[in-house]
Amino acid sequence: MWNQSSRCANFIIKRQPGLGGQAGLRRWLSAPRLCVVGGGPAGFYTAQHLLKHHDRAQVDIYEKLPVPFGLVRFGVAPDHPEVKNVINTFTQTARSERCSYYGNVAVGKDVTVGELQQAYHAVVLSYGAEDNRVLGIPGENLAGVHSARAFVGWYNGLPENQHLKPDLSCETALVLGHGNVALDVARILLSPLDLLRRTDITASSLAALACSKVKRVWLVGRRGPLQVAFTIKELREMINLPGARPVLDPADFTGLGNAVKDAPRPRKRLTELMIKTALEKPAEKTEAAAAREWGLRFQRSPQEVLPTADGTRARGVRMALTRLEGSGDSAKAVPTGEVEELECGLVLSSIGYRSLPLEPALPFDPQHGVIPNSSGRVLGAPGLYCSGWVKRGPTGVIITTMNDSFDTAQSVLEDLQAGVLDVSAPREGFGAVGSILRSRGVRPVSFSDWEKIDAVEVARGKAAGKPREKIVDPEEMLQVIGH
């Protein structure tokens, strides 16, 4: 087992007689060149652990976009700036003399995984979940229906979502899903503008929200209150949102007080807060002040997005009412045969993210949307590893990704120590990859280039009274750094 507390390679070798004398010593002391694909939390945490626990490892991080940090930049809600503080840790990692960042490089297109494997002793795939799960129901492609992932990308400045133009001219929006992302999008839709103006939300989405007519958001789930996936912090934030009133039906919570007595504490507290909110009678003054409202609807499964008379837009969703079979997290929602229609002009589907294969030849499990692996070691592909959502599926928070990425990095370190990864022959790393990219007309963006983009964004934000004003066009990002 890799000894994390030992800083001296010679000490570890003495403890490992199987390393093969001087040949083993040379192999261990030659500098491993390691490559991480993906500049989000999983990629940076993997790099951080490798650099911290191997004094000679050199790690190169490749990212498709010019800008780093993945979901910390593009997924975290703009009114949650404290979650973005991990960027400071990632910046320290990127500034290490043994770490290099290469943005604006699409692995699988600009350079293949096979070419990376020729240039590095090990390659870790940490590129996350770049797609969303589909509903698979009629009307899903009507105007007014979007994935929550695309909506989040729109207000957070993800380049691929900047032309989304969600229709905010309706009064009622429907969010399908009961997770934290569902609460995020509902909160952004109903937040007072003066709160949003002080965040790093994009200028264009802020302008669109300023004209929004949405005053009611229903969050709909297939299962019951005991199966919601959001956490108490996000629920409390939603309940306390200024100018918005929670509408929860007490009948949905009948008998649940007893059912959660023996539940784990987080589930118990969450359910108790929902029950308390459902039973509370809002003061008249508060109710009058709350021009907007939101609510949770349970045991409803979407069957069809209903079109307007001209067949072009969404006007509502037909729901199958469900009953639960089983209990707790494993409870299944089964249609009862009854249906109801909910009117709305905007439908946001928040039923999960999905990873995609980088290249057709790479091992990939399409059913679960992950790369088949054992502790991050890609099955059937020696020297190839994975971490983050593409390893375990799109679940958990940043700390989950951190622990998961450390676990994968540990597997790489163990394989280096055991000689599974042969580092006796040096690899060229970016020396080889850079030549390939030049020949294909690709100009990578360095971390110091990113810091120039960062400085421009912060300066523009300061002028507008915001933490930053994100540049949303990759071409403009490249212009800023003189590419």
Coordinates of C-alpha atoms in Angstrom, one line a residue, residues 127-412:
Y127 CA -14.1 14.7 -18.2
G128 CA -17.4 14.5 -16.3
A129 CA -21.0 14.2 -17.6
E130 CA -21.5 16.4 -20.6
D131 CA -25.0 15.3 -21.5
N132 CA -28.4 14.9 -19.8
R133 CA -30.8 12.1 -19.4
V134 CA -33.8 12.3 -21.6
L135 CA -37.4 11.9 -20.5
G136 CA -38.3 9.7 -23.5
I137 CA -41.9 11.0 -23.8
P138 CA -43.9 12.5 -26.6
G139 CA -43.5 16.3 -26.9
E140 CA -40.1 16.4 -25.2
N141 CA -38.7 18.4 -28.2
L142 CA -41.4 21.1 -28.2
A143 CA -40.3 24.7 -27.8
G144 CA -40.4 25.6 -24.1
V145 CA -38.9 22.3 -23.0
H146 CA -35.3 22.3 -21.9
S147 CA -33.0 20.2 -19.7
A148 CA -32.1 21.8 -16.4
R149 CA -28.5 21.2 -17.3
A150 CA -28.8 23.5 -20.4
F151 CA -30.7 26.1 -18.3
V152 CA -28.0 26.1 -15.6
G153 CA -25.4 26.4 -18.4
W154 CA -27.3 29.3 -19.9
Y155 CA -27.3 31.4 -16.7
N156 CA -23.8 30.3 -15.7
G157 CA -22.1 31.2 -19.1
L158 CA -21.4 27.7 -20.5
P159 CA -20.6 28.6 -24.2
E160 CA -22.7 25.8 -25.7
N161 CA -25.9 27.0 -23.9
Q162 CA -25.6 30.7 -24.7
H163 CA -28.3 30.6 -27.5
L164 CA -30.9 28.8 -25.3
K165 CA -33.4 31.7 -25.1
P166 CA -35.8 30.0 -22.6
D167 CA -39.4 31.3 -22.9
L168 CA -40.0 33.3 -19.7
S169 CA -43.2 34.9 -20.9
C170 CA -45.4 32.3 -19.1
E171 CA -46.7 32.5 -15.5
T172 CA -46.1 28.8 -14.5
A173 CA -42.9 26.8 -14.9
L174 CA -42.6 23.0 -14.2
V175 CA -39.4 21.5 -13.0
L176 CA -39.3 17.7 -13.3
G177 CA -37.1 16.3 -10.5
H178 CA -36.6 16.6 -6.8
G179 CA -32.8 17.1 -6.5
N180 CA -30.6 20.1 -5.7
V181 CA -30.3 21.2 -9.3
A182 CA -34.1 21.3 -9.5
L183 CA -34.2 23.6 -6.5
D184 CA -31.4 25.7 -8.0
V185 CA -33.3 26.4 -11.2
A186 CA -36.5 27.1 -9.3
R187 CA -34.7 29.5 -7.0
I188 CA -33.0 31.4 -9.9
L189 CA -36.4 31.7 -11.6
L190 CA -38.0 33.2 -8.5
S191 CA -35.1 35.2 -7.0
P192 CA -35.5 39.0 -6.6
L193 CA -33.4 40.7 -9.3
D194 CA -31.4 42.7 -6.7
L195 CA -30.1 39.5 -5.2
L196 CA -29.1 38.1 -8.7
R197 CA -27.4 41.4 -9.7
R198 CA -24.8 40.9 -7.0
T199 CA -23.7 37.5 -8.3
D200 CA -21.7 36.3 -11.3
I201 CA -24.8 35.4 -13.3
T202 CA -24.3 36.3 -17.0
A203 CA -25.5 39.7 -18.2
S204 CA -27.7 38.2 -20.9
S205 CA -29.5 35.8 -18.6
L206 CA -30.0 38.6 -16.0
A207 CA -31.6 40.8 -18.7
A208 CA -33.9 37.9 -19.7
L209 CA -34.9 37.2 -16.1
A210 CA -35.6 41.0 -15.6
C211 CA -38.4 40.6 -18.2
S212 CA -39.6 37.2 -16.8
K213 CA -43.4 36.7 -16.2
V214 CA -42.8 33.5 -14.3
K215 CA -44.4 33.7 -10.8
R216 CA -45.1 30.1 -10.0
V217 CA -42.8 27.1 -10.1
W218 CA -43.9 23.5 -9.4
L219 CA -41.3 20.9 -8.7
V220 CA -42.6 17.5 -9.6
G221 CA -41.3 14.0 -8.6
R222 CA -42.3 10.4 -9.4
R223 CA -41.9 9.3 -5.8
G224 CA -42.9 10.7 -2.3
P225 CA -41.5 13.1 0.3
L226 CA -39.3 10.3 1.8
Q227 CA -37.4 9.9 -1.6
V228 CA -36.5 13.5 -2.4
A229 CA -32.9 13.9 -3.4
F230 CA -32.3 17.5 -2.4
T231 CA -30.6 18.4 0.9
I232 CA -31.9 20.5 3.8
K233 CA -29.6 23.5 3.2
E234 CA -31.1 24.0 -0.3
L235 CA -34.6 23.4 0.9
R236 CA -34.2 25.9 3.7
E237 CA -32.8 28.5 1.3
M238 CA -35.8 28.0 -1.0
I239 CA -38.3 28.3 1.9
N240 CA -36.6 31.6 3.0
L241 CA -36.4 33.1 -0.5
P242 CA -37.6 36.7 -0.2
G243 CA -40.9 37.4 -2.1
A244 CA -41.7 33.8 -2.8
R245 CA -44.2 31.6 -0.8
P246 CA -43.9 27.8 -0.4
V247 CA -47.1 25.9 -1.2
L248 CA -46.9 22.4 0.2
D249 CA -50.0 20.2 0.7
P250 CA -50.3 18.9 4.3
A251 CA -52.1 15.8 2.9
D252 CA -48.8 14.7 1.2
F253 CA -47.2 14.3 4.6
T254 CA -49.9 12.5 6.5
G255 CA -48.3 9.9 8.8
L256 CA -44.8 10.6 7.8
G257 CA -43.8 11.9 11.2
N258 CA -43.9 8.4 12.5
A259 CA -42.3 6.9 9.4
V260 CA -39.1 8.9 9.8
K261 CA -38.6 8.3 13.5
D262 CA -36.0 5.7 12.8
A263 CA -34.7 7.2 9.5
P264 CA -31.1 8.6 9.3
R265 CA -30.8 12.0 10.9
P266 CA -30.4 14.0 7.6
R267 CA -33.6 12.4 6.1
K268 CA -35.5 12.9 9.4
R269 CA -34.6 16.6 9.6
L270 CA -35.4 17.2 6.0
T271 CA -38.8 15.5 6.2
E272 CA -39.7 17.4 9.4
L273 CA -38.9 20.7 7.7
M274 CA -41.2 19.9 4.8
I275 CA -44.0 18.9 7.3
K276 CA -43.5 22.1 9.3
T277 CA -43.6 24.2 6.1
A278 CA -46.7 22.4 4.9
L279 CA -48.6 23.0 8.2
E280 CA -47.5 26.6 8.7
K281 CA -50.1 29.2 8.0
P282 CA -48.4 32.2 6.4
A283 CA -49.2 35.6 7.9
E284 CA -51.5 37.7 5.8
K285 CA -48.8 40.4 5.4
T286 CA -46.2 37.9 4.2
E287 CA -48.7 36.3 1.8
A288 CA -49.6 39.6 0.3
A289 CA -45.9 40.5 -0.1
A290 CA -45.1 37.2 -1.8
A291 CA -46.0 37.8 -5.4
R292 CA -44.4 34.5 -6.4
E293 CA -44.9 30.9 -5.2
W294 CA -43.4 27.5 -5.5
G295 CA -44.4 24.0 -4.5
L296 CA -43.5 20.4 -4.4
R297 CA -45.8 17.8 -6.2
F298 CA -45.2 14.2 -5.4
Q299 CA -46.0 10.8 -7.0
R300 CA -46.5 12.1 -10.5
S301 CA -44.6 10.8 -13.5
P302 CA -44.5 12.7 -16.8
Q303 CA -46.3 10.9 -19.7
E304 CA -46.5 13.6 -22.4
V305 CA -45.6 17.3 -22.9
L306 CA -48.8 18.7 -24.3
P307 CA -48.6 21.0 -27.3
T308 CA -50.4 24.3 -28.0
A309 CA -53.1 24.4 -30.6
D310 CA -50.6 25.2 -33.4
G311 CA -48.5 22.2 -32.2
T312 CA -45.3 24.2 -31.8
R313 CA -45.0 25.0 -28.0
A314 CA -45.5 23.3 -24.7
R315 CA -48.7 24.2 -22.9
G316 CA -48.6 21.7 -20.1
V317 CA -47.6 18.1 -19.1
R318 CA -49.8 15.1 -18.7
M319 CA -48.8 13.2 -15.5
A320 CA -49.5 9.7 -14.5
L321 CA -50.3 9.5 -10.8
T322 CA -48.2 6.9 -9.1
R323 CA -48.2 4.7 -5.9
L324 CA -45.1 3.5 -4.2
E325 CA -44.1 -0.1 -3.9
G326 CA -41.5 -0.7 -1.3
S327 CA -40.1 1.9 1.1
G328 CA -37.2 4.2 1.7
D329 CA -34.7 4.9 -1.1
S330 CA -35.5 1.7 -2.9
A331 CA -39.3 2.5 -3.3
K332 CA -40.5 2.2 -6.9
A333 CA -43.1 4.5 -8.5
V334 CA -45.9 2.5 -10.2
P335 CA -48.6 4.2 -12.3
T336 CA -52.1 3.9 -10.8
G337 CA -53.9 4.4 -14.1
E338 CA -55.1 7.9 -13.1
V339 CA -53.7 11.0 -14.9
E340 CA -53.8 14.7 -14.5
E341 CA -52.7 17.7 -16.5
L342 CA -50.5 20.5 -15.2
E343 CA -50.5 23.7 -17.2
C344 CA -47.2 25.5 -17.8
G345 CA -45.3 27.3 -20.5
L346 CA -41.8 26.3 -19.5
V347 CA -40.7 22.7 -18.7
L348 CA -37.2 22.1 -17.2
S349 CA -36.2 18.4 -17.0
S350 CA -33.9 17.8 -14.0
I351 CA -33.6 14.0 -14.0
G352 CA -29.8 13.7 -14.1
Y353 CA -26.7 14.2 -16.1
R354 CA -25.1 11.6 -18.4
S355 CA -21.5 10.9 -19.5
L356 CA -20.6 10.1 -23.1
P357 CA -17.8 8.0 -24.5
L358 CA -14.9 10.1 -25.8
E359 CA -14.1 7.7 -28.6
P360 CA -15.9 4.7 -30.0
A361 CA -13.1 2.3 -29.2
L362 CA -12.8 3.2 -25.5
P363 CA -14.4 0.9 -22.9
F364 CA -17.8 2.4 -22.0
D365 CA -21.0 1.2 -20.3
P366 CA -23.8 3.0 -22.1
Q367 CA -26.5 1.7 -19.8
H368 CA -25.0 3.3 -16.7
G369 CA -23.1 6.0 -18.5
V370 CA -19.8 5.2 -16.9
I371 CA -16.4 3.8 -17.9
P372 CA -16.1 0.3 -16.5
N373 CA -13.4 0.4 -13.8
S374 CA -12.1 -1.1 -10.6
S375 CA -11.0 1.6 -8.2
G376 CA -10.5 3.9 -11.1
R377 CA -8.5 1.4 -13.2
V378 CA -10.2 1.2 -16.6
L379 CA -11.1 -2.5 -17.2
G380 CA -9.2 -4.0 -20.1
A381 CA -7.0 -0.9 -20.7
P382 CA -3.7 -0.9 -18.8
G383 CA -2.4 2.5 -18.1
L384 CA -5.8 4.1 -18.5
Y385 CA -7.8 5.4 -15.4
C386 CA -10.9 7.4 -14.7
S387 CA -12.2 9.6 -11.9
G388 CA -15.3 11.7 -11.1
W389 CA -18.7 11.4 -12.7
V390 CA -17.4 9.4 -15.7
K391 CA -16.1 6.8 -13.2
R392 CA -19.1 6.5 -10.7
G393 CA -22.0 8.3 -12.3
P394 CA -23.3 11.9 -11.9
T395 CA -24.0 11.9 -8.2
G396 CA -22.7 13.6 -5.1
V397 CA -21.3 16.9 -4.2
I398 CA -17.8 18.3 -4.6
I399 CA -16.5 16.5 -1.5
T400 CA -17.7 13.2 -3.0
T401 CA -15.8 14.0 -6.2
M402 CA -12.7 14.9 -4.1
N403 CA -12.6 11.6 -2.3
D404 CA -13.4 9.6 -5.4
S405 CA -10.6 11.4 -7.3
F406 CA -8.1 10.8 -4.5
D407 CA -9.1 7.1 -4.7
T408 CA -8.2 7.0 -8.4
A409 CA -5.0 8.9 -7.9
Q410 CA -4.1 6.3 -5.2
S411 CA -4.6 3.5 -7.7
V412 CA -2.1 5.3 -10.1

